[in-house]
mmCIF file of C-alpha atoms in Angstrom:
data_model
loop_
_atom_site.group_PDB
_atom_site.id
_atom_site.type_symbol
_atom_site.label_atom_id
_atom_site.label_comp_id
_atom_site.label_asym_id
_atom_site.label_seq_id
_atom_site.Cartn_x
_atom_site.Cartn_y
_atom_site.Cartn_z
ATOM 1 C CA MET B 1 6.948 -2.661 16.685
ATOM 2 C CA VAL B 2 4.462 0.148 17.345
ATOM 3 C CA ASN B 3 3.890 2.525 14.437
ATOM 4 C CA LEU B 4 3.978 5.804 16.320
ATOM 5 C CA LYS B 5 2.369 7.799 13.537
ATOM 6 C CA ASN B 6 -0.839 5.793 13.917
ATOM 7 C CA ALA B 7 -0.419 4.738 17.531
ATOM 8 C CA ARG B 8 -3.036 5.053 20.218
ATOM 9 C CA ILE B 9 -1.233 6.153 23.379
ATOM 10 C CA LEU B 10 -2.588 5.880 26.926
ATOM 11 C CA ILE B 11 -1.058 8.077 29.622
ATOM 12 C CA SER B 12 -1.404 7.570 33.362
ATOM 13 C CA ASN B 13 0.527 8.440 36.529
ATOM 14 C CA ASP B 14 0.410 8.392 40.320
ATOM 15 C CA ASP B 15 0.678 12.128 41.030
ATOM 16 C CA GLY B 16 -2.879 12.782 39.870
ATOM 17 C CA ILE B 17 -4.510 13.891 36.647
ATOM 18 C CA ASP B 18 -3.730 17.585 37.236
ATOM 19 C CA ALA B 19 -0.047 17.106 38.077
ATOM 20 C CA PRO B 20 2.486 19.078 36.008
ATOM 21 C CA GLY B 21 4.381 15.908 35.082
ATOM 22 C CA ILE B 22 1.428 14.277 33.357
ATOM 23 C CA ARG B 23 0.613 17.508 31.522
ATOM 24 C CA LEU B 24 4.173 17.624 30.198
ATOM 25 C CA LEU B 25 4.060 13.954 29.199
ATOM 26 C CA GLU B 26 0.806 14.491 27.326
ATOM 27 C CA LYS B 27 2.250 17.506 25.530
ATOM 28 C CA LEU B 28 5.278 15.480 24.407
ATOM 29 C CA ALA B 29 3.189 12.443 23.470
ATOM 30 C CA CYS B 30 0.970 14.600 21.260
ATOM 31 C CA SER B 31 4.019 15.283 19.088
ATOM 32 C CA LEU B 32 4.297 11.515 18.526
ATOM 33 C CA SER B 33 0.656 10.781 17.801
ATOM 34 C CA ASP B 34 -2.689 12.518 17.360
ATOM 35 C CA ASP B 35 -4.433 9.795 19.364
ATOM 36 C CA VAL B 36 -3.433 10.377 22.991
ATOM 37 C CA TRP B 37 -5.681 9.441 25.927
ATOM 38 C CA VAL B 38 -5.292 10.246 29.628
ATOM 39 C CA VAL B 39 -6.742 8.096 32.416
ATOM 40 C CA ALA B 40 -5.240 9.005 35.785
ATOM 41 C CA PRO B 41 -6.060 9.163 39.494
ATOM 42 C CA THR B 42 -8.272 11.981 40.709
ATOM 43 C CA THR B 43 -5.826 12.682 43.548
ATOM 44 C CA GLU B 44 -2.189 11.895 44.280
ATOM 45 C CA GLN B 45 -1.452 8.200 44.808
ATOM 46 C CA SER B 46 2.300 8.268 45.368
ATOM 47 C CA GLY B 47 3.540 5.130 47.112
ATOM 48 C CA ALA B 48 0.429 3.178 46.159
ATOM 49 C CA GLY B 49 2.521 0.478 44.522
ATOM 50 C CA HIS B 50 0.676 -2.146 42.503
ATOM 51 C CA SER B 51 -2.428 -1.956 44.682
ATOM 52 C CA LEU B 52 -5.914 -2.683 43.375
ATOM 53 C CA THR B 53 -9.087 -1.270 44.923
ATOM 54 C CA LEU B 54 -11.347 -4.123 46.044
ATOM 55 C CA ARG B 55 -13.193 -2.772 49.096
ATOM 56 C CA HIS B 56 -15.234 0.014 47.522
ATOM 57 C CA PRO B 57 -16.600 0.895 44.071
ATOM 58 C CA LEU B 58 -14.657 3.073 41.669
ATOM 59 C CA ARG B 59 -16.008 6.073 39.792
ATOM 60 C CA ILE B 60 -14.826 7.248 36.394
ATOM 61 C CA ARG B 61 -15.257 10.949 35.721
ATOM 62 C CA LYS B 62 -15.165 11.990 32.075
ATOM 63 C CA ARG B 63 -13.575 15.380 31.516
ATOM 64 C CA ASP B 64 -13.738 15.260 27.747
ATOM 65 C CA GLU B 65 -13.521 12.656 24.982
ATOM 66 C CA ARG B 66 -9.971 11.595 25.890
ATOM 67 C CA HIS B 67 -9.489 12.658 29.509
ATOM 68 C CA PHE B 68 -10.812 10.606 32.434
ATOM 69 C CA SER B 69 -10.103 10.615 36.148
ATOM 70 C CA VAL B 70 -10.579 7.627 38.471
ATOM 71 C CA ASP B 71 -10.960 7.814 42.251
ATOM 72 C CA GLY B 72 -8.534 4.945 42.688
ATOM 73 C CA THR B 73 -4.943 3.831 42.283
ATOM 74 C CA PRO B 74 -2.756 3.922 39.157
ATOM 75 C CA THR B 75 -3.395 0.191 38.769
ATOM 76 C CA ASP B 76 -7.139 0.834 38.862
ATOM 77 C CA CYS B 77 -6.750 3.532 36.205
ATOM 78 C CA VAL B 78 -4.914 1.348 33.712
ATOM 79 C CA LEU B 79 -7.188 -1.624 34.333
ATOM 80 C CA LEU B 80 -10.340 0.472 33.788
ATOM 81 C CA ALA B 81 -8.809 2.218 30.781
ATOM 82 C CA LEU B 82 -7.982 -1.042 29.002
ATOM 83 C CA GLN B 83 -11.030 -3.058 29.986
ATOM 84 C CA GLN B 84 -13.708 -0.378 30.126
ATOM 85 C CA ILE B 85 -12.948 3.085 28.723
ATOM 86 C CA MET B 86 -10.875 1.953 25.726
ATOM 87 C CA ARG B 87 -12.012 -1.667 25.444
ATOM 88 C CA ASP B 88 -13.290 -1.288 21.876
ATOM 89 C CA SER B 89 -10.019 0.200 20.656
ATOM 90 C CA PRO B 90 -7.222 -0.415 23.172
ATOM 91 C CA PRO B 91 -3.949 1.512 23.261
ATOM 92 C CA ASP B 92 -0.820 0.397 21.455
ATOM 93 C CA ILE B 93 1.423 1.630 24.251
ATOM 94 C CA VAL B 94 1.121 3.005 27.782
ATOM 95 C CA LEU B 95 3.303 5.851 29.050
ATOM 96 C CA SER B 96 3.309 6.487 32.804
ATOM 97 C CA GLY B 97 4.520 9.660 34.495
ATOM 98 C CA ILE B 98 6.340 11.905 34.412
ATOM 99 C CA ASN B 99 6.748 11.202 38.112
ATOM 100 C CA ARG B 100 7.725 14.032 40.443
ATOM 101 C CA GLY B 101 10.856 12.382 41.825
ATOM 102 C CA GLY B 102 13.000 9.418 40.921
ATOM 103 C CA ASN B 103 11.933 5.792 40.956
ATOM 104 C CA LEU B 104 15.246 4.073 41.579
ATOM 105 C CA GLY B 105 16.439 0.955 43.344
ATOM 106 C CA GLU B 106 13.813 -0.426 45.689
ATOM 107 C CA ASP B 107 11.526 2.530 44.886
ATOM 108 C CA VAL B 108 10.093 0.533 41.994
ATOM 109 C CA THR B 109 8.291 -1.763 44.441
ATOM 110 C CA TYR B 110 6.470 1.192 46.039
ATOM 111 C CA SER B 111 5.966 3.352 42.964
ATOM 112 C CA GLY B 112 2.497 3.923 41.555
ATOM 113 C CA THR B 113 4.120 5.235 38.382
ATOM 114 C CA VAL B 114 5.902 1.938 37.818
ATOM 115 C CA ALA B 115 2.747 0.063 38.893
ATOM 116 C CA ALA B 116 0.719 1.693 36.102
ATOM 117 C CA ALA B 117 3.293 0.417 33.606
ATOM 118 C CA MET B 118 3.266 -2.949 35.353
ATOM 119 C CA GLU B 119 -0.502 -3.316 35.008
ATOM 120 C CA ALA B 120 -0.318 -2.502 31.295
ATOM 121 C CA THR B 121 2.455 -5.064 30.895
ATOM 122 C CA LEU B 122 0.370 -7.726 32.630
ATOM 123 C CA LEU B 123 -2.409 -6.937 30.146
ATOM 124 C CA ASN B 124 0.036 -7.371 27.234
ATOM 125 C CA VAL B 125 0.402 -3.695 26.334
ATOM 126 C CA PRO B 126 4.009 -2.402 26.178
ATOM 127 C CA ALA B 127 4.673 0.267 28.783
ATOM 128 C CA ILE B 128 7.301 2.790 29.832
ATOM 129 C CA ALA B 129 7.499 4.566 33.208
ATOM 130 C CA PHE B 130 9.154 8.011 33.286
ATOM 131 C CA SER B 131 10.448 9.819 36.374
ATOM 132 C CA GLN B 132 12.279 13.120 36.922
ATOM 133 C CA TYR B 133 14.683 12.947 39.840
ATOM 134 C CA PHE B 134 15.149 15.951 42.124
ATOM 135 C CA SER B 135 16.750 16.463 45.509
ATOM 136 C CA GLY B 136 15.676 19.936 46.629
ATOM 137 C CA ASN B 137 12.357 21.636 47.222
ATOM 138 C CA LEU B 138 11.700 22.676 43.630
ATOM 139 C CA ILE B 139 11.670 20.313 40.668
ATOM 140 C CA ASP B 140 13.113 21.222 37.275
ATOM 141 C CA TRP B 141 11.467 19.289 34.426
ATOM 142 C CA SER B 142 13.893 20.491 31.742
ATOM 143 C CA VAL B 143 16.002 17.323 31.461
ATOM 144 C CA ALA B 144 12.914 15.149 30.979
ATOM 145 C CA GLU B 145 11.424 17.643 28.544
ATOM 146 C CA LYS B 146 14.631 17.711 26.514
ATOM 147 C CA HIS B 147 15.273 13.970 26.273
ATOM 148 C CA LEU B 148 12.013 12.071 26.778
ATOM 149 C CA LEU B 149 10.903 11.929 23.167
ATOM 150 C CA SER B 150 14.184 10.598 21.825
ATOM 151 C CA VAL B 151 14.336 7.973 24.586
ATOM 152 C CA ALA B 152 10.731 6.902 23.959
ATOM 153 C CA GLU B 153 11.147 6.730 20.188
ATOM 154 C CA THR B 154 14.294 4.606 20.460
ATOM 155 C CA LEU B 155 12.680 2.231 22.938
ATOM 156 C CA ILE B 156 9.537 1.796 20.874
ATOM 157 C CA ARG B 157 11.537 1.156 17.679
ATOM 158 C CA THR B 158 13.650 -1.415 19.511
ATOM 159 C CA THR B 159 10.719 -3.299 21.129
ATOM 160 C CA TRP B 160 11.037 -5.619 24.137
ATOM 161 C CA PRO B 161 9.463 -8.921 25.147
ATOM 162 C CA LYS B 162 6.155 -9.456 26.903
ATOM 163 C CA GLY B 163 6.393 -9.480 30.677
ATOM 164 C CA VAL B 164 8.947 -6.652 30.687
ATOM 165 C CA LEU B 165 8.421 -2.937 31.329
ATOM 166 C CA ILE B 166 10.919 -0.125 30.907
ATOM 167 C CA ASN B 167 11.750 2.213 33.795
ATOM 168 C CA VAL B 168 13.320 5.535 32.740
ATOM 169 C CA ASN B 169 14.752 8.099 35.151
ATOM 170 C CA PHE B 170 16.067 11.546 34.237
ATOM 171 C CA PRO B 171 18.790 13.188 36.362
ATOM 172 C CA GLU B 172 18.270 16.474 38.162
ATOM 173 C CA THR B 173 21.074 18.061 36.137
ATOM 174 C CA GLU B 174 22.973 16.729 33.137
ATOM 175 C CA ARG B 175 26.637 15.832 33.337
ATOM 176 C CA LYS B 176 29.103 18.226 31.741
ATOM 177 C CA GLY B 177 28.759 17.795 27.995
ATOM 178 C CA GLY B 178 25.186 16.511 28.262
ATOM 179 C CA ALA B 179 23.433 13.486 29.691
ATOM 180 C CA ARG B 180 24.142 10.110 28.139
ATOM 181 C CA ILE B 181 21.580 7.333 28.001
ATOM 182 C CA GLU B 182 22.758 4.303 29.944
ATOM 183 C CA VAL B 183 20.991 0.968 30.085
ATOM 184 C CA SER B 184 21.267 0.215 33.780
ATOM 185 C CA ARG B 185 20.500 -2.343 36.457
ATOM 186 C CA GLN B 186 18.018 -1.838 39.268
ATOM 187 C CA GLY B 187 20.184 -0.704 42.146
ATOM 188 C CA GLN B 188 20.197 -1.867 45.740
ATOM 189 C CA ARG B 189 20.989 0.362 48.660
ATOM 190 C CA LYS B 190 21.139 0.391 52.418
ATOM 191 C CA ILE B 191 17.883 1.954 53.550
ATOM 192 C CA GLY B 192 17.115 3.612 56.875
ATOM 193 C CA ASP B 193 13.640 5.097 56.899
ATOM 194 C CA HIS B 194 13.220 8.038 59.250
ATOM 195 C CA ILE B 195 10.159 7.435 61.428
ATOM 196 C CA ALA B 196 8.862 10.497 63.282
ATOM 197 C CA GLU B 197 6.693 9.864 66.340
ATOM 198 C CA ARG B 198 4.211 12.489 67.546
ATOM 199 C CA LEU B 199 1.334 12.666 70.027
ATOM 200 C CA ASP B 200 -2.216 13.618 69.104
ATOM 201 C CA PRO B 201 -4.342 15.912 71.352
ATOM 202 C CA ARG B 202 -5.441 12.865 73.381
ATOM 203 C CA GLY B 203 -1.858 11.839 74.017
ATOM 204 C CA GLU B 204 -1.997 8.874 71.650
ATOM 205 C CA PRO B 205 1.091 8.314 69.475
ATOM 206 C CA TYR B 206 1.038 8.525 65.694
ATOM 207 C CA TYR B 207 3.811 8.189 63.142
ATOM 208 C CA TRP B 208 5.074 9.807 59.938
ATOM 209 C CA ILE B 209 7.257 7.811 57.578
ATOM 210 C CA GLY B 210 9.903 10.342 56.587
ATOM 211 C CA ALA B 211 12.671 10.652 54.050
ATOM 212 C CA ILE B 212 14.681 7.617 53.006
ATOM 213 C CA LYS B 213 18.387 7.738 53.826
ATOM 214 C CA SER B 214 20.508 5.663 51.514
ATOM 215 C CA GLU B 215 24.019 4.680 50.581
ATOM 216 C CA LEU B 216 24.786 4.434 46.890
ATOM 217 C CA PRO B 217 25.606 0.934 45.603
ATOM 218 C CA LYS B 218 29.127 0.126 44.434
ATOM 219 C CA ASP B 219 27.856 -1.105 41.071
ATOM 220 C CA GLU B 220 28.566 1.724 38.623
ATOM 221 C CA ASN B 221 25.813 0.419 36.323
ATOM 222 C CA ALA B 222 23.157 0.676 39.036
ATOM 223 C CA ASP B 223 20.371 3.136 38.231
ATOM 224 C CA LEU B 224 21.192 5.164 41.365
ATOM 225 C CA ARG B 225 24.786 5.648 40.208
ATOM 226 C CA VAL B 226 23.726 6.565 36.691
ATOM 227 C CA ILE B 227 21.465 9.349 37.955
ATOM 228 C CA GLU B 228 24.169 10.603 40.335
ATOM 229 C CA ARG B 229 26.531 11.010 37.362
ATOM 230 C CA GLY B 230 23.971 13.132 35.516
ATOM 231 C CA ASP B 231 23.019 10.499 32.965
ATOM 232 C CA ILE B 232 19.648 9.018 31.968
ATOM 233 C CA SER B 233 18.855 5.614 33.419
ATOM 234 C CA VAL B 234 16.927 3.093 31.273
ATOM 235 C CA THR B 235 16.171 -0.127 33.143
ATOM 236 C CA PRO B 236 14.233 -3.123 31.794
ATOM 237 C CA ILE B 237 12.207 -4.705 34.603
ATOM 238 C CA SER B 238 10.896 -8.250 34.394
ATOM 239 C CA LEU B 239 7.619 -9.173 36.050
ATOM 240 C CA ASP B 240 8.805 -12.756 36.489
ATOM 241 C CA PHE B 241 10.076 -12.715 40.077
ATOM 242 C CA THR B 242 11.213 -16.332 39.957
ATOM 243 C CA HIS B 243 14.826 -16.837 41.067
ATOM 244 C CA TYR B 244 15.824 -19.632 38.732
ATOM 245 C CA GLU B 245 19.036 -20.687 40.468
ATOM 246 C CA THR B 246 17.113 -21.259 43.707
ATOM 247 C CA HIS B 247 14.290 -22.876 41.723
ATOM 248 C CA ALA B 248 16.756 -25.474 40.414
ATOM 249 C CA LYS B 249 18.213 -26.014 43.889
ATOM 250 C CA LEU B 250 14.796 -26.493 45.513
ATOM 251 C CA THR B 251 13.729 -28.859 42.736
ATOM 252 C CA LYS B 252 16.592 -31.120 43.730
ATOM 253 C CA ALA B 253 15.720 -30.732 47.424
ATOM 254 C CA PHE B 254 12.130 -31.862 46.791
ATOM 255 C CA PRO B 255 12.533 -34.723 44.279
#
Protein backbone atom coordinates (compact mmCIF):
# COMPACT_ATOMS: atom_id res chain seq x y z
CA MET A 1 0.00 0.00 0.00
CA VAL A 2 1.28 3.47 -0.92
CA ASN A 3 1.90 5.80 2.01
CA LEU A 4 0.35 8.95 0.62
CA LYS A 5 2.00 11.25 3.13
CA ASN A 6 5.42 10.36 1.72
CA ALA A 7 4.36 9.36 -1.77
CA ARG A 8 5.93 10.58 -4.97
CA ILE A 9 3.09 11.17 -7.42
CA LEU A 10 3.44 11.46 -11.20
CA ILE A 11 0.66 13.17 -13.15
CA SER A 12 0.10 12.93 -16.89
CA ASN A 13 -2.80 13.27 -19.35
CA ASP A 14 -3.71 13.39 -23.03
CA ASP A 15 -5.24 16.88 -23.20
CA GLY A 16 -1.86 18.57 -22.89
CA ILE A 17 0.20 20.02 -20.07
CA ASP A 18 -1.76 23.30 -20.00
CA ALA A 19 -5.22 21.73 -19.95
CA PRO A 20 -7.55 22.73 -17.09
CA GLY A 21 -8.11 19.09 -16.11
CA ILE A 22 -4.46 18.41 -15.38
CA ARG A 23 -4.15 21.66 -13.44
CA LEU A 24 -7.08 20.61 -11.26
CA LEU A 25 -5.63 17.13 -10.77
CA GLU A 26 -2.30 18.59 -9.72
CA LYS A 27 -4.01 20.93 -7.27
CA LEU A 28 -5.88 18.02 -5.68
CA ALA A 29 -2.83 15.76 -5.66
CA CYS A 30 -0.82 18.42 -3.83
CA SER A 31 -3.22 18.03 -0.90
CA LEU A 32 -2.22 14.35 -0.74
CA SER A 33 1.53 14.77 -1.04
CA ASP A 34 4.21 17.45 -1.25
CA ASP A 35 6.06 15.48 -3.93
CA VAL A 36 3.98 15.85 -7.10
CA TRP A 37 5.51 15.78 -10.59
CA VAL A 38 3.90 16.55 -13.96
CA VAL A 39 5.09 15.07 -17.25
CA ALA A 40 2.53 15.58 -20.01
CA PRO A 41 2.22 16.12 -23.76
CA THR A 42 3.09 19.53 -25.14
CA THR A 43 -0.14 19.54 -27.18
CA GLU A 44 -3.44 17.68 -27.07
CA GLN A 45 -3.18 13.96 -27.83
CA SER A 46 -6.79 12.87 -27.42
CA GLY A 47 -7.49 9.57 -29.16
CA ALA A 48 -3.81 8.65 -29.26
CA GLY A 49 -4.49 5.38 -27.48
CA HIS A 50 -1.48 3.39 -26.32
CA SER A 51 0.71 4.62 -29.16
CA LEU A 52 4.48 4.98 -28.86
CA THR A 53 6.55 7.37 -30.97
CA LEU A 54 9.15 5.41 -32.95
CA ARG A 55 9.61 7.38 -36.19
CA HIS A 56 11.10 10.61 -34.85
CA PRO A 57 13.04 11.74 -31.77
CA LEU A 58 11.28 13.12 -28.72
CA ARG A 59 12.15 16.32 -26.89
CA ILE A 60 11.66 16.94 -23.19
CA ARG A 61 11.16 20.56 -22.21
CA LYS A 62 11.77 21.39 -18.56
CA ARG A 63 9.47 24.09 -17.22
CA ASP A 64 10.69 23.89 -13.66
CA GLU A 65 12.01 21.25 -11.26
CA ARG A 66 8.82 19.16 -11.37
CA HIS A 67 7.07 20.15 -14.60
CA PHE A 68 8.08 18.72 -17.99
CA SER A 69 6.41 18.65 -21.38
CA VAL A 70 7.09 16.04 -24.08
CA ASP A 71 6.35 16.48 -27.79
CA GLY A 72 4.84 13.01 -27.95
CA THR A 73 1.99 10.81 -26.79
CA PRO A 74 0.81 10.10 -23.23
CA THR A 75 2.59 6.75 -23.46
CA ASP A 76 5.81 8.53 -24.41
CA CYS A 77 5.39 10.88 -21.44
CA VAL A 78 5.03 8.14 -18.84
CA LEU A 79 7.82 6.05 -20.36
CA LEU A 80 10.24 9.01 -20.38
CA ALA A 81 9.15 10.08 -16.90
CA LEU A 82 9.83 6.66 -15.37
CA GLN A 83 12.95 5.74 -17.31
CA GLN A 84 14.58 9.12 -17.80
CA ILE A 85 13.26 12.12 -15.85
CA MET A 86 12.51 10.29 -12.59
CA ARG A 87 14.68 7.20 -13.03
CA ASP A 88 16.72 7.83 -9.87
CA SER A 89 13.62 8.17 -7.71
CA PRO A 90 10.55 6.81 -9.50
CA PRO A 91 6.96 7.61 -8.54
CA ASP A 92 4.92 5.51 -6.16
CA ILE A 93 1.74 6.08 -8.14
CA VAL A 94 0.64 7.60 -11.44
CA LEU A 95 -2.53 9.67 -11.78
CA SER A 96 -3.75 10.41 -15.31
CA GLY A 97 -6.25 13.10 -16.25
CA ILE A 98 -8.55 14.66 -15.45
CA ASN A 99 -9.74 14.00 -18.99
CA ARG A 100 -12.10 16.46 -20.65
CA GLY A 101 -14.86 13.96 -21.39
CA GLY A 102 -15.71 10.45 -20.34
CA ASN A 103 -13.69 7.34 -21.08
CA LEU A 104 -16.39 4.69 -21.05
CA GLY A 105 -17.06 1.43 -22.82
CA GLU A 106 -14.89 1.02 -25.90
CA ASP A 107 -13.44 4.51 -25.34
CA VAL A 108 -10.75 2.96 -23.16
CA THR A 109 -9.10 1.44 -26.23
CA TYR A 110 -8.73 4.87 -27.87
CA SER A 111 -8.06 6.97 -24.78
CA GLY A 112 -4.66 8.54 -24.23
CA THR A 113 -5.66 9.17 -20.62
CA VAL A 114 -6.18 5.46 -20.02
CA ALA A 115 -3.03 4.71 -22.07
CA ALA A 116 -0.88 6.79 -19.70
CA ALA A 117 -2.19 4.68 -16.81
CA MET A 118 -1.66 1.56 -18.89
CA GLU A 119 2.00 2.38 -19.55
CA ALA A 120 2.61 2.96 -15.83
CA THR A 121 0.92 -0.36 -15.06
CA LEU A 122 3.14 -2.17 -17.57
CA LEU A 123 6.13 -0.64 -15.78
CA ASN A 124 4.82 -1.92 -12.42
CA VAL A 125 3.66 1.42 -11.03
CA PRO A 126 0.02 1.51 -9.82
CA ALA A 127 -2.08 3.93 -11.85
CA ILE A 128 -5.52 5.54 -11.90
CA ALA A 129 -7.14 7.28 -14.88
CA PHE A 130 -9.69 10.04 -14.13
CA SER A 131 -12.25 11.46 -16.56
CA GLN A 132 -15.04 14.04 -16.24
CA TYR A 133 -17.99 13.23 -18.46
CA PHE A 134 -19.92 16.02 -20.19
CA SER A 135 -22.46 16.12 -22.98
CA GLY A 136 -22.80 19.80 -23.91
CA ASN A 137 -20.42 22.47 -25.11
CA LEU A 138 -19.14 23.53 -21.69
CA ILE A 139 -17.61 21.19 -19.13
CA ASP A 140 -18.27 21.48 -15.41
CA TRP A 141 -15.41 20.06 -13.31
CA SER A 142 -17.25 20.34 -9.98
CA VAL A 143 -18.18 16.66 -9.56
CA ALA A 144 -14.58 15.55 -10.13
CA GLU A 145 -13.28 18.29 -7.86
CA LYS A 146 -15.68 17.28 -5.10
CA HIS A 147 -15.11 13.52 -5.16
CA LEU A 148 -11.71 12.76 -6.68
CA LEU A 149 -9.66 12.84 -3.51
CA SER A 150 -11.91 10.50 -1.56
CA VAL A 151 -12.04 8.06 -4.48
CA ALA A 152 -8.25 8.15 -4.91
CA GLU A 153 -7.55 7.72 -1.20
CA THR A 154 -9.89 4.73 -0.93
CA LEU A 155 -8.39 3.07 -4.00
CA ILE A 156 -4.82 3.57 -2.85
CA ARG A 157 -5.59 2.22 0.64
CA THR A 158 -7.28 -0.82 -0.90
CA THR A 159 -4.49 -1.63 -3.41
CA TRP A 160 -4.92 -3.82 -6.49
CA PRO A 161 -2.79 -6.42 -8.25
CA LYS A 162 -0.09 -5.83 -10.83
CA GLY A 163 -1.33 -5.79 -14.40
CA VAL A 164 -4.50 -3.91 -13.43
CA LEU A 165 -5.28 -0.19 -13.74
CA ILE A 166 -8.28 1.68 -12.38
CA ASN A 167 -10.51 3.74 -14.67
CA VAL A 168 -12.63 6.36 -12.86
CA ASN A 169 -15.35 8.44 -14.52
CA PHE A 170 -17.31 11.26 -12.90
CA PRO A 171 -20.87 12.04 -14.07
CA GLU A 172 -21.85 15.39 -15.54
CA THR A 173 -24.33 15.94 -12.70
CA GLU A 174 -24.85 13.98 -9.51
CA ARG A 175 -28.00 11.98 -8.89
CA LYS A 176 -30.53 13.43 -6.46
CA GLY A 177 -29.06 12.99 -2.99
CA GLY A 178 -25.48 12.90 -4.29
CA ALA A 179 -23.39 10.63 -6.47
CA ARG A 180 -22.62 7.15 -5.20
CA ILE A 181 -19.43 5.31 -6.04
CA GLU A 182 -20.15 2.14 -7.97
CA VAL A 183 -17.60 -0.47 -8.94
CA SER A 184 -18.65 -1.14 -12.52
CA ARG A 185 -17.93 -3.23 -15.58
CA GLN A 186 -16.57 -1.87 -18.84
CA GLY A 187 -19.68 -1.37 -20.93
CA GLN A 188 -20.33 -2.34 -24.52
CA ARG A 189 -22.51 -0.37 -26.87
CA LYS A 190 -23.69 -0.25 -30.44
CA ILE A 191 -21.47 2.29 -32.15
CA GLY A 192 -22.16 4.23 -35.34
CA ASP A 193 -19.42 6.72 -36.05
CA HIS A 194 -20.53 9.73 -38.07
CA ILE A 195 -18.15 10.20 -41.00
CA ALA A 196 -18.36 13.58 -42.74
CA GLU A 197 -17.03 13.77 -46.29
CA ARG A 198 -15.85 17.08 -47.76
CA LEU A 199 -13.95 18.24 -50.84
CA ASP A 200 -10.72 20.22 -50.72
CA PRO A 201 -10.06 23.15 -53.14
CA ARG A 202 -8.72 20.67 -55.73
CA GLY A 203 -11.87 18.60 -55.57
CA GLU A 204 -10.23 15.74 -53.68
CA PRO A 205 -12.30 14.16 -50.89
CA TYR A 206 -11.28 14.24 -47.24
CA TYR A 207 -13.02 12.96 -44.14
CA TRP A 208 -13.78 13.99 -40.55
CA ILE A 209 -14.55 11.32 -37.98
CA GLY A 210 -17.44 12.86 -36.06
CA ALA A 211 -19.37 12.20 -32.90
CA ILE A 212 -20.04 8.65 -31.75
CA LYS A 213 -23.69 7.63 -31.60
CA SER A 214 -24.40 4.91 -29.10
CA GLU A 215 -27.07 2.85 -27.44
CA LEU A 216 -26.69 2.24 -23.73
CA PRO A 217 -26.07 -1.39 -22.71
CA LYS A 218 -28.74 -3.30 -20.80
CA ASP A 219 -26.29 -4.19 -18.04
CA GLU A 220 -27.10 -1.82 -15.17
CA ASN A 221 -23.57 -2.28 -13.80
CA ALA A 222 -21.95 -1.10 -17.04
CA ASP A 223 -19.90 2.08 -16.67
CA LEU A 224 -22.10 3.86 -19.23
CA ARG A 225 -25.22 3.15 -17.17
CA VAL A 226 -23.55 4.22 -13.94
CA ILE A 227 -22.64 7.62 -15.39
CA GLU A 228 -26.13 8.05 -16.85
CA ARG A 229 -27.60 7.59 -13.36
CA GLY A 230 -25.37 10.34 -11.97
CA ASP A 231 -23.03 8.04 -10.07
CA ILE A 232 -19.24 7.66 -10.13
CA SER A 233 -17.91 4.73 -12.13
CA VAL A 234 -14.82 2.86 -10.85
CA THR A 235 -13.70 0.11 -13.21
CA PRO A 236 -10.68 -2.17 -12.76
CA ILE A 237 -9.13 -2.94 -16.15
CA SER A 238 -6.84 -5.90 -16.70
CA LEU A 239 -4.02 -5.69 -19.22
CA ASP A 240 -4.18 -9.44 -19.77
CA PHE A 241 -6.34 -9.67 -22.90
CA THR A 242 -6.29 -13.47 -22.93
CA HIS A 243 -9.76 -15.04 -23.16
CA TYR A 244 -9.22 -18.09 -21.00
CA GLU A 245 -12.33 -20.03 -21.99
CA THR A 246 -11.29 -19.85 -25.65
CA HIS A 247 -7.69 -20.58 -24.64
CA ALA A 248 -8.83 -23.86 -23.07
CA LYS A 249 -10.96 -24.70 -26.12
CA LEU A 250 -8.13 -24.03 -28.59
CA THR A 251 -5.70 -26.04 -26.47
CA LYS A 252 -7.94 -29.05 -26.98
CA ALA A 253 -8.26 -28.27 -30.70
CA PHE A 254 -4.47 -28.24 -31.12
CA PRO A 255 -3.32 -31.17 -28.94
